[in-house]
PDB file of C-alpha atoms in Angstrom:
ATOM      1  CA  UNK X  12      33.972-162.087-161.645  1.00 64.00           C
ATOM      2  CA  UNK X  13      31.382-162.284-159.038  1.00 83.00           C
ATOM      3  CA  UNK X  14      31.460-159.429-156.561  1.00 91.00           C
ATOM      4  CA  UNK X  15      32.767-161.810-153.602  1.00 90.00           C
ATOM      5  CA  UNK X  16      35.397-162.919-155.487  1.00 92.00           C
ATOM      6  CA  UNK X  17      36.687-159.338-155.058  1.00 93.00           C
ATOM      7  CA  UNK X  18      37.102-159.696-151.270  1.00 91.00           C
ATOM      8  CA  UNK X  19      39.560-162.313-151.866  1.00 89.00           C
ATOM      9  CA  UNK X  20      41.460-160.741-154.847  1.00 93.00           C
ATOM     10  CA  UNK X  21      44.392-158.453-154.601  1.00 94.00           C
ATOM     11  CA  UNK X  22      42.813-154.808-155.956  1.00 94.00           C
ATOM     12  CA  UNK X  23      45.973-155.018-158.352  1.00 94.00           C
ATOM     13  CA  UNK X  24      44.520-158.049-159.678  1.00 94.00           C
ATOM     14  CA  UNK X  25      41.029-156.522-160.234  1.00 95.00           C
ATOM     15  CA  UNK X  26      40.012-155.953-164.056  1.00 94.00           C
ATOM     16  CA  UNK X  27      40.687-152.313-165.398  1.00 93.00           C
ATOM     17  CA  UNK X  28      36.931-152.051-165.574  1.00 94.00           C
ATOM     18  CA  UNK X  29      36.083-152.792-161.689  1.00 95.00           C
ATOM     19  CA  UNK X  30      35.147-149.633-161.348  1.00 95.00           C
ATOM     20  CA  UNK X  31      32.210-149.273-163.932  1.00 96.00           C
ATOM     21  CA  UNK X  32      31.232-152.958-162.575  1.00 95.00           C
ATOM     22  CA  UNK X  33      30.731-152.095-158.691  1.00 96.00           C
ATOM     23  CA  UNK X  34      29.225-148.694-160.343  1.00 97.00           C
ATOM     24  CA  UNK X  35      26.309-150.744-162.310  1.00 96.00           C
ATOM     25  CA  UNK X  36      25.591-152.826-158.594  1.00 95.00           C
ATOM     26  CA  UNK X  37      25.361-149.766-156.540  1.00 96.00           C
ATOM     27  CA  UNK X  38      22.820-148.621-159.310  1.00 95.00           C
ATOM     28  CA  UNK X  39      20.965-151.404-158.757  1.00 94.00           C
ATOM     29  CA  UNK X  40      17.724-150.631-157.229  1.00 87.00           C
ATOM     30  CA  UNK X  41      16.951-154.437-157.633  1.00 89.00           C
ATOM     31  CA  UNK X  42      19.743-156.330-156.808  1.00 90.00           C
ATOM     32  CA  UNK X  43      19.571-158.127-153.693  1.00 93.00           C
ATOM     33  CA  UNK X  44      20.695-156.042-150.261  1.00 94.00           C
ATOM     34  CA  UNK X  45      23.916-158.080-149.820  1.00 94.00           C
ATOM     35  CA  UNK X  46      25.568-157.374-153.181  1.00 95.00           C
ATOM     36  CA  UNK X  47      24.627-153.419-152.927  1.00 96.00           C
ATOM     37  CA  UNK X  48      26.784-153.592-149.628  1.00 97.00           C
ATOM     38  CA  UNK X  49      29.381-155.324-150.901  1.00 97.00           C
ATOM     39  CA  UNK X  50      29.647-153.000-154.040  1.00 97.00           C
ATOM     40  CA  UNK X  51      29.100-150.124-151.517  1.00 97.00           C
ATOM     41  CA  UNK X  52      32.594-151.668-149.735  1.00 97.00           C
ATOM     42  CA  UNK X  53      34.475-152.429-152.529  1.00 97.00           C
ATOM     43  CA  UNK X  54      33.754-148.831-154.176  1.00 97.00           C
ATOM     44  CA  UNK X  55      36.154-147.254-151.678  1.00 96.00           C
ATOM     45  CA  UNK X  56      39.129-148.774-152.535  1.00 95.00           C
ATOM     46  CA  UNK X  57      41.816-145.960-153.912  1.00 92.00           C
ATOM     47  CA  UNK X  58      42.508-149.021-156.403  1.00 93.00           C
ATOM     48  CA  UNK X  59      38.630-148.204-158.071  1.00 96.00           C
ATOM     49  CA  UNK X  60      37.593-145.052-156.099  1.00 96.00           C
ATOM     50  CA  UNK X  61      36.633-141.868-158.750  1.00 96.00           C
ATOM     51  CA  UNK X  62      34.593-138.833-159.017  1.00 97.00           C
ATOM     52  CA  UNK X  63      31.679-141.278-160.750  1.00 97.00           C
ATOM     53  CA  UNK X  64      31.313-144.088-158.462  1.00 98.00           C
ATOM     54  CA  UNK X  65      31.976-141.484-155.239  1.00 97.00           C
ATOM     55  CA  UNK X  66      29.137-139.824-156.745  1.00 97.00           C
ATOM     56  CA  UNK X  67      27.059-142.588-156.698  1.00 98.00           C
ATOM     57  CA  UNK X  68      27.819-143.362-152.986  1.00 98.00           C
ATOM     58  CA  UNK X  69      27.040-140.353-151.758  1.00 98.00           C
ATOM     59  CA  UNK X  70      23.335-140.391-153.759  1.00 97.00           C
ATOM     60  CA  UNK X  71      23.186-143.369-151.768  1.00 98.00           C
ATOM     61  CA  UNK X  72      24.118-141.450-148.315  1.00 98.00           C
ATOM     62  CA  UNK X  73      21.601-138.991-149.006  1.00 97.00           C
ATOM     63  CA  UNK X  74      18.728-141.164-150.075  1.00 97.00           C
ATOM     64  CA  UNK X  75      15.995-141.820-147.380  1.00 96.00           C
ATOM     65  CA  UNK X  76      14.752-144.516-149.529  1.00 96.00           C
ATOM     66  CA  UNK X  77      17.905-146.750-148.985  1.00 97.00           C
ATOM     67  CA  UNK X  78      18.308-148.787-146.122  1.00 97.00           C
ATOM     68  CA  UNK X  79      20.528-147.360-143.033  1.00 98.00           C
ATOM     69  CA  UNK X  80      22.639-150.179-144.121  1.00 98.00           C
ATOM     70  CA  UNK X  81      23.718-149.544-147.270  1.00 98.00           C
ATOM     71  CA  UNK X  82      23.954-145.745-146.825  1.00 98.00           C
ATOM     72  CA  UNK X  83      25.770-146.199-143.730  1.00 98.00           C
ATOM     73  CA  UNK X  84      28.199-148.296-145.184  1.00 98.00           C
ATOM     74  CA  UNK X  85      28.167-145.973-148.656  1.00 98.00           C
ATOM     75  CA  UNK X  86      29.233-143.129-146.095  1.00 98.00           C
ATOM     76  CA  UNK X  87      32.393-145.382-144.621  1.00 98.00           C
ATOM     77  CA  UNK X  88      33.441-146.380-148.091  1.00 98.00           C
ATOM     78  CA  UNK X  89      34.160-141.978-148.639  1.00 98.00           C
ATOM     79  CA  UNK X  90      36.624-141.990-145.856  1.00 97.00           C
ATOM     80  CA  UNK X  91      39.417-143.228-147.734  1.00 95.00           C
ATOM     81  CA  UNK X  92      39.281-141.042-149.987  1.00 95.00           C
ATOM     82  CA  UNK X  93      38.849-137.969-148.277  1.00 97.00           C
ATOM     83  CA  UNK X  94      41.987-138.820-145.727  1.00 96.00           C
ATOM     84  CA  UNK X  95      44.097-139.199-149.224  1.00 93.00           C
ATOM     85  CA  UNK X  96      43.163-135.768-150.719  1.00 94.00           C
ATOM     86  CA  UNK X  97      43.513-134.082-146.960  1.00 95.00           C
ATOM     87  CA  UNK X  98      46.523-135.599-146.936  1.00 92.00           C
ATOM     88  CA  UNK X  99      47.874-134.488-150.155  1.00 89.00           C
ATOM     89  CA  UNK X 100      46.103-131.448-150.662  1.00 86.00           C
ATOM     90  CA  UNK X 101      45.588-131.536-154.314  1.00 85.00           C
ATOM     91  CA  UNK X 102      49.656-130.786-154.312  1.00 82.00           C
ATOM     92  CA  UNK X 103      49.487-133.902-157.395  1.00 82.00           C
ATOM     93  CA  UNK X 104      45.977-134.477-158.845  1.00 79.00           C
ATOM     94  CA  UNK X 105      46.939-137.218-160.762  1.00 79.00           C
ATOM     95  CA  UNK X 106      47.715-139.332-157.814  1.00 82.00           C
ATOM     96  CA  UNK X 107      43.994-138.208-156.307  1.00 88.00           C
ATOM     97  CA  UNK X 108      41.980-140.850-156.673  1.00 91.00           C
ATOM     98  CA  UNK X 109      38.951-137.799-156.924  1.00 95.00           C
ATOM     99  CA  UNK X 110      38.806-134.213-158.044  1.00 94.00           C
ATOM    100  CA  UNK X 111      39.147-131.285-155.711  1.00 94.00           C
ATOM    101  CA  UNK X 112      36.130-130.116-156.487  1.00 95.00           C
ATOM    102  CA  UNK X 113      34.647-133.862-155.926  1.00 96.00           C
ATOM    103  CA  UNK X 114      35.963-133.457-152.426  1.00 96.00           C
ATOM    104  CA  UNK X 115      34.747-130.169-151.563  1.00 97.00           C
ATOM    105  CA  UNK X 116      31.219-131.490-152.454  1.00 97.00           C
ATOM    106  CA  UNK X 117      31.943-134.210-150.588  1.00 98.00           C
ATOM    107  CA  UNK X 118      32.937-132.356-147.332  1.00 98.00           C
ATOM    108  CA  UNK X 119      29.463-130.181-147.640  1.00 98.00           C
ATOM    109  CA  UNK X 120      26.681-132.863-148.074  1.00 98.00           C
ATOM    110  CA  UNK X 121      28.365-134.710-144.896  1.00 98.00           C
ATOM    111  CA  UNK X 122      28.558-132.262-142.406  1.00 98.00           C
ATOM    112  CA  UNK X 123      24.482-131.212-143.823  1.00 98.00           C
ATOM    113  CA  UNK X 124      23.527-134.604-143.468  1.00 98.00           C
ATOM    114  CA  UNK X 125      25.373-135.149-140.315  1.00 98.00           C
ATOM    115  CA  UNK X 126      23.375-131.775-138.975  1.00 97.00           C
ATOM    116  CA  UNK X 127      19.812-133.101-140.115  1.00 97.00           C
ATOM    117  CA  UNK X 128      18.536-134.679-137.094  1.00 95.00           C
ATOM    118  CA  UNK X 129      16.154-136.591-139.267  1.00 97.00           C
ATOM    119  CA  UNK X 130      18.654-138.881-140.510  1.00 98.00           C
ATOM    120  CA  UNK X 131      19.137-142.103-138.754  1.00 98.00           C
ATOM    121  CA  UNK X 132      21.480-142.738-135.850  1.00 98.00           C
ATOM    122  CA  UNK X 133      23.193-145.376-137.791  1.00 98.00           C
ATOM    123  CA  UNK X 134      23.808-143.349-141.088  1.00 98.00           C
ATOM    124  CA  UNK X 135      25.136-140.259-138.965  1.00 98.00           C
ATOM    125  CA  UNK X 136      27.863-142.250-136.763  1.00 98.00           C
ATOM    126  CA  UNK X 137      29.138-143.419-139.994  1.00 98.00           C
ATOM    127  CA  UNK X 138      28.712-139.763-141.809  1.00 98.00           C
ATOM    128  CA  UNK X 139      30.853-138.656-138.765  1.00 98.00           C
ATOM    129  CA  UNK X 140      33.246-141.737-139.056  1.00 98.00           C
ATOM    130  CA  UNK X 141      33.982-140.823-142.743  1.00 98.00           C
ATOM    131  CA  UNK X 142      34.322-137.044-142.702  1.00 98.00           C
ATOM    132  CA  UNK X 143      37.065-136.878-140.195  1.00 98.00           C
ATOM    133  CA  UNK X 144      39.368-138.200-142.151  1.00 97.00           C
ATOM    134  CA  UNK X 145      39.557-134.606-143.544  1.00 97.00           C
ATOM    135  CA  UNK X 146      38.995-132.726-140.448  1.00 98.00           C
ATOM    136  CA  UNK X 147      36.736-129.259-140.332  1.00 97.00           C
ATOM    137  CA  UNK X 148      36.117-127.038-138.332  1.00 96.00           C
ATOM    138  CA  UNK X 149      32.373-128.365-137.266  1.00 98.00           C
ATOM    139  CA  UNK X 150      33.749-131.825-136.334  1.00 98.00           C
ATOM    140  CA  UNK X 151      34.940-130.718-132.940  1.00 98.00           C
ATOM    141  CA  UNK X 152      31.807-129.799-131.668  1.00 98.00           C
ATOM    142  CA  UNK X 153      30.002-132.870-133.322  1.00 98.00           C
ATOM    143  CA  UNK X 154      33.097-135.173-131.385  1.00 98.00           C
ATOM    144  CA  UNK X 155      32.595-133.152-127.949  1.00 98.00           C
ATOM    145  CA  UNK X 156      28.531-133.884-128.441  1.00 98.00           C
ATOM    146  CA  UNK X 157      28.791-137.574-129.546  1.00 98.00           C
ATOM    147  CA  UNK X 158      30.995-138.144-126.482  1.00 98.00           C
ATOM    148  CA  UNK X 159      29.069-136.857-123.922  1.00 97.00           C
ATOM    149  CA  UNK X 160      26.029-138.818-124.941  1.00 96.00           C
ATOM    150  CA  UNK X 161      24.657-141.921-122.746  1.00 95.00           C
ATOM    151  CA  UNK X 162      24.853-143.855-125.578  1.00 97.00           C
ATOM    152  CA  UNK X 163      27.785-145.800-125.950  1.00 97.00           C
ATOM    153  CA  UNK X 164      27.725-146.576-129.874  1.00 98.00           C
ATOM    154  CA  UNK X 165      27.736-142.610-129.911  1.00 98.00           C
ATOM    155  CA  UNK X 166      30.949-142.538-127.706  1.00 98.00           C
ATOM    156  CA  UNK X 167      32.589-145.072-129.453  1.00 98.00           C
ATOM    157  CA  UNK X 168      32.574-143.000-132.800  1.00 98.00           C
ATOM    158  CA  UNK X 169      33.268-140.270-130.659  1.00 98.00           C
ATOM    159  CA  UNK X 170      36.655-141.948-129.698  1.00 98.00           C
ATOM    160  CA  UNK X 171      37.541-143.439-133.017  1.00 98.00           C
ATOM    161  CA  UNK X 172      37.099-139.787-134.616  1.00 98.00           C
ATOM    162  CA  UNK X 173      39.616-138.789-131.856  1.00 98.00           C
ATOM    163  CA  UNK X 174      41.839-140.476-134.151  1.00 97.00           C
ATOM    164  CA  UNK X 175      42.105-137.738-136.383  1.00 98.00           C
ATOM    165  CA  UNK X 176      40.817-134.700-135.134  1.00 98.00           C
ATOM    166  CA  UNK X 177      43.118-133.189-132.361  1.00 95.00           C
ATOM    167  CA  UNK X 178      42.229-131.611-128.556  1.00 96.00           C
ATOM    168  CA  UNK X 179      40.982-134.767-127.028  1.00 98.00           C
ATOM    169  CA  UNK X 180      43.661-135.858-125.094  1.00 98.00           C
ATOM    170  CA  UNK X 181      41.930-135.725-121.887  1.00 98.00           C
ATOM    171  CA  UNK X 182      38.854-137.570-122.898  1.00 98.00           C
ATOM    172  CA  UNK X 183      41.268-140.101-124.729  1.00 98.00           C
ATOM    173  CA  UNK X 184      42.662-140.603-121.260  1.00 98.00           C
ATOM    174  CA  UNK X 185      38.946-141.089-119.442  1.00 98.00           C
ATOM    175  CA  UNK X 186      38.270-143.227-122.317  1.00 98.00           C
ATOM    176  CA  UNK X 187      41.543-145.669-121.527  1.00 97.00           C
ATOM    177  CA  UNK X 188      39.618-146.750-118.267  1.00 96.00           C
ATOM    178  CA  UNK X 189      36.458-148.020-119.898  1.00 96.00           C
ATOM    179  CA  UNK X 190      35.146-151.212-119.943  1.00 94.00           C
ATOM    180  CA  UNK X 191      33.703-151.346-123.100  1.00 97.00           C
ATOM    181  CA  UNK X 192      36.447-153.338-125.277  1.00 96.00           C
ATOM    182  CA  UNK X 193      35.538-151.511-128.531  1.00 97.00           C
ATOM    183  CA  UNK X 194      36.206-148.172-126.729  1.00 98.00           C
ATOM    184  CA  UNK X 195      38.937-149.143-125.395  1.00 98.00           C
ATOM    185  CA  UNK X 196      40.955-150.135-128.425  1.00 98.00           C
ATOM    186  CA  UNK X 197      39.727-146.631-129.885  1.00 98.00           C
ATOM    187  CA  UNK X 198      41.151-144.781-127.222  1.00 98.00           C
ATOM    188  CA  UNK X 199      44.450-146.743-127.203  1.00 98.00           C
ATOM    189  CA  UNK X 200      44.939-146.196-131.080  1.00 97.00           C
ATOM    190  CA  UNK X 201      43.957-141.912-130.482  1.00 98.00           C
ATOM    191  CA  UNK X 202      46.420-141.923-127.723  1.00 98.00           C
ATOM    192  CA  UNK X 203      48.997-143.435-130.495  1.00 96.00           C
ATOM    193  CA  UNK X 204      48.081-141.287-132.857  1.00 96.00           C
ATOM    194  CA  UNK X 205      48.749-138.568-130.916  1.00 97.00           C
ATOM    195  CA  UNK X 206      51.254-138.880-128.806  1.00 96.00           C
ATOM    196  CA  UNK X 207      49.882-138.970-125.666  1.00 97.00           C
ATOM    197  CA  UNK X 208      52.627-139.042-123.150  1.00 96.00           C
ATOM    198  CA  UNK X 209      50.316-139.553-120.138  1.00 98.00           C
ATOM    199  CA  UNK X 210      48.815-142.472-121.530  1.00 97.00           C
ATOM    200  CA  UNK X 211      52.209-144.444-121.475  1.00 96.00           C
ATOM    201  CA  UNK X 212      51.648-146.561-118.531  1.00 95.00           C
ATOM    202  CA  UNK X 213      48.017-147.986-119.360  1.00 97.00           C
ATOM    203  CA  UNK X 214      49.547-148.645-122.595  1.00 95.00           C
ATOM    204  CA  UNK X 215      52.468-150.388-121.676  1.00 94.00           C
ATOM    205  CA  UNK X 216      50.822-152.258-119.333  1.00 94.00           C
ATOM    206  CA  UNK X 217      49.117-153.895-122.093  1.00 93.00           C
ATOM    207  CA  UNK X 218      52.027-155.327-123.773  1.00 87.00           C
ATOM    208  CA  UNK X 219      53.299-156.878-120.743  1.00 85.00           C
ATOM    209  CA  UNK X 220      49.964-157.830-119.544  1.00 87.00           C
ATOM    210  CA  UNK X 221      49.806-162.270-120.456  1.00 85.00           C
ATOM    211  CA  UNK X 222      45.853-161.628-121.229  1.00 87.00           C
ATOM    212  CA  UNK X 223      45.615-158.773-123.523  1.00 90.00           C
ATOM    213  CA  UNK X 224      43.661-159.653-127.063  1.00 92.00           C
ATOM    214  CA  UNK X 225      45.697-159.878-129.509  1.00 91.00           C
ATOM    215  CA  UNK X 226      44.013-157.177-131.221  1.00 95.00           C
ATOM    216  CA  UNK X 227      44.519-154.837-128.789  1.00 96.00           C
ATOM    217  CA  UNK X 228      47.857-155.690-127.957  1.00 92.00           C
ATOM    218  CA  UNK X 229      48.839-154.993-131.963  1.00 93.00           C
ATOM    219  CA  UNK X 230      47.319-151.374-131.121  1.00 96.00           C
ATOM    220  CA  UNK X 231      49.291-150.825-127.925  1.00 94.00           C
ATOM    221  CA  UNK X 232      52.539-152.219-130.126  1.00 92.00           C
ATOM    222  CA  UNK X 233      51.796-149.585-132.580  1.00 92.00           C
ATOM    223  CA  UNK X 234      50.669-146.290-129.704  1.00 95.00           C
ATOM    224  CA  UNK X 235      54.119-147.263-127.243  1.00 92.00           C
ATOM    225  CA  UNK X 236      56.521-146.650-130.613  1.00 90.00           C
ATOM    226  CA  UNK X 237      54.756-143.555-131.511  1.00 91.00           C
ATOM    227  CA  UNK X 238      54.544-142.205-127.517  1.00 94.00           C
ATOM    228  CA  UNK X 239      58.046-143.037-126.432  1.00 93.00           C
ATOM    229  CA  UNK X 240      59.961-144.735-129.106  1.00 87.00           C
ATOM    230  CA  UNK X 241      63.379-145.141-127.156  1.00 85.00           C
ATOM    231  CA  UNK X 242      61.563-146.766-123.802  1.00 87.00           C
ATOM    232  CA  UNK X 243      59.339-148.602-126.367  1.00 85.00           C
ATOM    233  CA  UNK X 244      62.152-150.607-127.986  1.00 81.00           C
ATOM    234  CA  UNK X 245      63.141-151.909-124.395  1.00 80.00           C
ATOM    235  CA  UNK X 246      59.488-153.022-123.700  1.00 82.00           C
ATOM    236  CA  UNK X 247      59.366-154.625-127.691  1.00 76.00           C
ATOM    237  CA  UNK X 248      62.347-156.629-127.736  1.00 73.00           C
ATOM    238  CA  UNK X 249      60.706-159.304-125.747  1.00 70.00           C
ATOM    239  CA  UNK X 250      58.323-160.281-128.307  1.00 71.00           C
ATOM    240  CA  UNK X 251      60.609-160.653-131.436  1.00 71.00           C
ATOM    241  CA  UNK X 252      60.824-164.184-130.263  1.00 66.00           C
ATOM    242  CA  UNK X 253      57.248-164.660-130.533  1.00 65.00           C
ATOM    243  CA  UNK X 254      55.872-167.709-132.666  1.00 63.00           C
ATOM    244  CA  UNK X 255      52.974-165.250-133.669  1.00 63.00           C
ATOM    245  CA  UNK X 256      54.502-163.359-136.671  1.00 68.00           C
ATOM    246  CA  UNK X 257      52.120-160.564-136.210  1.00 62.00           C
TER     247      UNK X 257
END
């Protein structure tokens, strides 16, 4: 199988030796830019995902030879897996796709690359992106700083790392009131995520709102039945008639 045909198949359908195959493309010093990337993507399925190939990805990460590309996208395709072991906490190590001590080392060449203000922009968003999906100590700080900046690319990890790290319910709010689309959706699936009462209104304004994007309006769906799920089932029952079966 060629590595596109991946996109398009079922993981449960991939071959028992996926793994070892997106392993030999990452490897692949010569292969052509596109097919590292799409190895680097398909490596962090939990269908494929080991200590080997999640080994390999984060050589790529820490390489200043790659492209910001590929070891941005190598750092993204970690996440999963760290949010499963946080998750689990090692309680069944069988059903962890990598080894504790995989995900310790993990955790520790992040948060130094992420601190090395010689790597690019690009690769640390992502590093920052990944390694919150098993929260530490350091990544409050590193949110609070991110958010703050001018830039906006920088905010908008900021706000997606919100997500998972708790005691940013008052910049989730600030961020419901941007303009910028991306950060907006961000902010609406934080406040979800967490509960935030105070961001009912702007939230349920969205669902009854005849111009909100569709993707947004699957986020607000999703933040109104975790915020209030009693007054959310009043606001919800309008659209089980909808001919859109999202």
């Amino acid at each position: 199988m060629k590595l596109k045909t991946y996109i398009d198949t079922p993981p449960w359908e991939w071959p028992e030796d996926a793994d070892k195959i997106f392993l030999e493309a990452l490897r692949d010093d010569q292969a052509d830019e596109s097919e590292r990337l799409l190895a680097a993507e398909l490596a962090g399925d939990s269908a494929v995902i080991n200590d080997e190939l999640a080994d390999e990805l984060l050589v790529i990460v820490s390489d200043d030879k790659e492209s910001d590309s590929l070891r941005a996208r190598a750092a993204i395709s970690l996440g999963p897996a760290l949010e499963y072991a946080f998750i689990d906490g090692f309680e069944d190590p069988e059903e962890i796709p990598i080894s504790e001590n995989k995900f310790h080392e993990i955790q520790k060449m992040l948060c130094k690359l992420y601190l090395d203000n010689d790597v690019p922009k690009e690769v640390r968003r992502r590093i920052l992106e990944a390694s919150v999906r098993a929260p530490q100590d350091w990544h409050q700080s590193a949110i609070r700083e991110a958010y703050s900046s001018t830039d906006e690319s920088w905010k908008l990890t900021a706000v997606f790392c919100m997500r998972f790290v708790r005691g940013f319910d008052e910049q989730i709010l600030e961020a419901l009131d941007t303009e910028n689309h991306d950060i907006h959706y961000e902010a609406v699936c934080a406040a979800g995520n967490w509960e935030v009462d105070a961001a009912w209104s702007h939230i349920a304004a969205l669902i009854t709102a005849e111009d909100t994007y569709k993707y947004l309006l699957l986020a607000a769906i999703e933040a109104v039945a975790g915020i209030r799920p009693q007054e959310a089932a009043e606001i919800l029952i309008g659209l089980i008639e909808s001919e859109d079966e999202d």
